[in-house]
Amino acid sequence: MHYTEKLDAIRHYIYNMFSNDSTGHDYYHMERVARMARTIAEQEGANRFIAEAAAWIHDVGDRKLFSDSANEINKLNEFLLTINCTPDQLNQIKAAARDVSFSKGRIPMTQEGKIVQDADRLDAIGAIGIARTFAYGGSKEQLIWDNNSKDNTSVQHFYDKLLKLKDLMNTSSAREIAKERHSFMENYLDQFFHEW
Ligand code: NI
């Protein structure tokens, strides 16, 4: 199979898995991260196929989304082999997707991994990031904001994580895009508390 056919097969697999998600990790999150990873990979001279493939699968088996994480990972490995990814490609894709998550606190080892992490983080900030934050908070029964106990509120999540992301980008391409999204969030929070 050619690269584009493999990516198309991966896209279908991901569509079936995430199309009904309402936690902010829906199919369109994967699509935006895949597109962004491909763009950054082009700009940074990295392997576009590995970066895009890893971006499509980066949330498969995430513990906050899947009850049986190991099983999902095994099924994914089998699937990638059925579409004729070579063992080498499989290893590179897995390596690039493994350390993306913010909660793990890791910087991926490979350049493609750094790019997927950046692409995922760019989707966590800006207008889309704001929408996803409240969707995720609602799915976990969190309050929007609380004057007395701000912990575990959706708005507190901006301070705990989202406003830190612009300084954690691995690539200069992502740092550039993050600037505008970051200042949009700052303006949003000003307006939020003004209205609150
Ligand atoms: Ni993600």
XYZ file of C-alpha atoms and ligand atoms in Angstrom:
197
model
C 0.000 0.000 0.000
C 1.101 3.528 -0.801
C 1.512 6.097 1.991
C -1.719 7.895 1.142
C -3.694 4.622 1.157
C -2.243 3.690 4.529
C -3.162 7.079 5.957
C -6.652 6.730 4.535
C -7.058 3.325 6.168
C -5.839 4.740 9.488
C -8.286 7.633 9.158
C -11.201 5.185 8.752
C -10.064 3.170 11.759
C -9.922 6.343 13.865
C -13.258 7.576 12.550
C -14.971 4.410 13.740
C -13.330 4.686 17.138
C -13.856 8.373 17.959
C -16.776 9.689 15.884
C -19.187 9.600 18.860
C -16.848 11.024 21.495
C -18.234 13.993 23.443
C -15.229 14.620 25.731
C -13.326 16.849 23.294
C -11.463 13.866 21.839
C -13.687 13.337 18.833
C -12.739 12.430 15.275
C -12.233 16.091 14.371
C -9.639 16.496 17.118
C -7.670 13.637 15.520
C -8.144 15.163 12.057
C -6.897 18.604 13.171
C -3.899 17.103 14.960
C -3.065 14.963 11.905
C -3.285 17.954 9.555
C -1.250 20.160 11.900
C 1.403 17.447 12.386
C 1.773 17.082 8.612
C 2.142 20.861 8.180
C 4.735 21.176 10.943
C 6.608 18.111 9.644
C 6.837 19.790 6.220
C 8.149 23.003 7.767
C 10.621 21.213 10.037
C 11.822 18.717 7.429
C 10.649 15.672 9.410
C 9.098 12.437 8.121
C 5.570 13.453 7.122
C 4.141 9.943 6.956
C 5.344 8.992 10.441
C 4.230 12.324 11.926
C 0.768 12.178 10.362
C 0.186 8.491 11.132
C 1.273 8.978 14.756
C -0.977 12.030 15.041
C -4.009 10.034 13.888
C -3.446 7.350 16.529
C -2.056 9.465 19.393
C -5.155 9.119 21.626
C -5.765 5.395 21.020
C -5.518 3.594 24.347
C -5.314 6.803 26.414
C -6.225 5.794 29.959
C -8.614 8.681 30.456
C -10.629 7.567 27.424
C -10.359 3.759 27.362
C -11.096 1.282 30.140
C -8.976 -1.477 28.570
C -6.011 0.459 27.285
C -3.703 -2.514 26.629
C -6.329 -4.245 24.502
C -6.822 -1.138 22.341
C -3.073 -0.871 21.782
C -2.851 -4.533 20.764
C -5.707 -4.165 18.307
C -4.071 -1.058 16.865
C -0.756 -2.881 16.373
C -2.511 -5.702 14.544
C -4.383 -3.217 12.384
C -1.200 -1.360 11.411
C 0.353 -4.656 10.317
C -2.725 -5.596 8.249
C -2.314 -2.394 6.220
C 1.294 -3.427 5.550
C 3.132 -0.987 7.764
C 6.640 -2.404 8.051
C 7.914 -3.291 11.535
C 10.207 -0.286 11.216
C 7.310 2.059 10.397
C 5.278 0.537 13.216
C 8.082 1.218 15.700
C 8.528 4.784 14.498
C 4.782 5.503 14.631
C 4.498 4.059 18.130
C 7.580 5.927 19.321
C 6.165 9.198 18.000
C 2.753 8.683 19.637
C 3.912 7.267 22.977
C 4.974 10.302 25.006
C 2.602 12.898 23.604
C 0.328 13.211 26.656
C 0.792 16.247 28.937
C 0.076 14.193 32.049
C 3.118 11.981 31.418
C 5.303 15.098 31.546
C 7.692 13.758 28.903
C 9.336 15.179 25.825
C 9.193 12.586 23.024
C 12.567 11.251 21.857
C 11.994 11.507 18.102
C 11.442 14.615 16.026
C 8.131 13.236 14.747
C 7.058 12.642 18.366
C 7.903 16.226 19.279
C 5.829 17.394 16.317
C 2.789 15.299 17.275
C 3.038 16.601 20.840
C 3.098 20.173 19.516
C 0.132 19.533 17.211
C -1.875 18.008 20.066
C -1.013 20.938 22.326
C -1.991 23.490 19.694
C -5.421 21.848 19.610
C -5.676 22.327 23.394
C -5.372 26.134 23.171
C -7.148 28.926 21.288
C -10.852 28.896 20.421
C -10.925 25.134 19.854
C -9.035 24.533 23.085
C -11.612 26.569 25.009
C -14.487 24.544 23.521
C -12.725 21.258 24.257
C -11.948 22.268 27.839
C -15.597 22.864 28.691
C -16.719 19.737 26.841
C -14.202 17.631 28.757
C -15.096 19.276 32.090
C -18.789 18.634 31.495
C -18.132 14.994 30.635
C -16.318 14.642 33.989
C -19.095 16.514 35.839
C -16.837 19.447 36.671
C -18.177 22.920 37.381
C -17.381 25.752 34.965
C -15.973 27.851 37.818
C -16.578 28.155 41.566
C -15.757 31.186 43.726
C -15.059 29.056 46.789
C -13.314 26.015 45.431
C -11.667 26.545 42.084
C -9.914 23.162 42.019
C -11.357 20.736 39.498
C -13.216 23.464 37.617
C -12.883 23.883 33.879
C -11.605 27.447 34.169
C -8.899 26.415 36.638
C -7.626 24.053 33.932
C -6.530 27.112 31.931
C -4.161 28.074 34.746
C -3.054 24.535 35.581
C -2.196 23.589 32.018
C -3.404 25.547 29.001
C -1.646 28.856 29.653
C 1.646 26.984 30.138
C 1.599 25.250 26.781
C 2.954 28.064 24.599
C 6.300 27.878 26.426
C 6.423 24.086 26.148
C 6.290 23.824 22.344
C 9.140 21.763 20.876
C 9.308 23.351 17.412
C 9.562 26.967 16.309
C 6.686 26.404 13.838
C 4.360 25.497 16.709
C 5.665 28.286 18.952
C 4.690 30.778 16.279
C 1.120 29.430 15.958
C 0.766 29.192 19.742
C 1.298 32.931 20.281
C -1.989 34.026 18.727
C -3.972 31.196 20.343
C -2.464 32.009 23.730
C -3.370 35.687 23.611
C -6.892 34.761 22.442
C -7.271 32.652 25.616
C -5.997 35.493 27.802
C -8.569 37.842 26.267
C -11.227 35.179 26.724
C -10.432 34.819 30.436
C -10.495 38.609 30.933
C -13.934 38.725 29.362
C -15.078 35.636 31.284
C -14.297 37.191 34.660
C -15.645 40.560 33.560
C -19.005 38.913 32.884
C -18.788 36.594 35.910
Ni -5.136 14.436 21.732
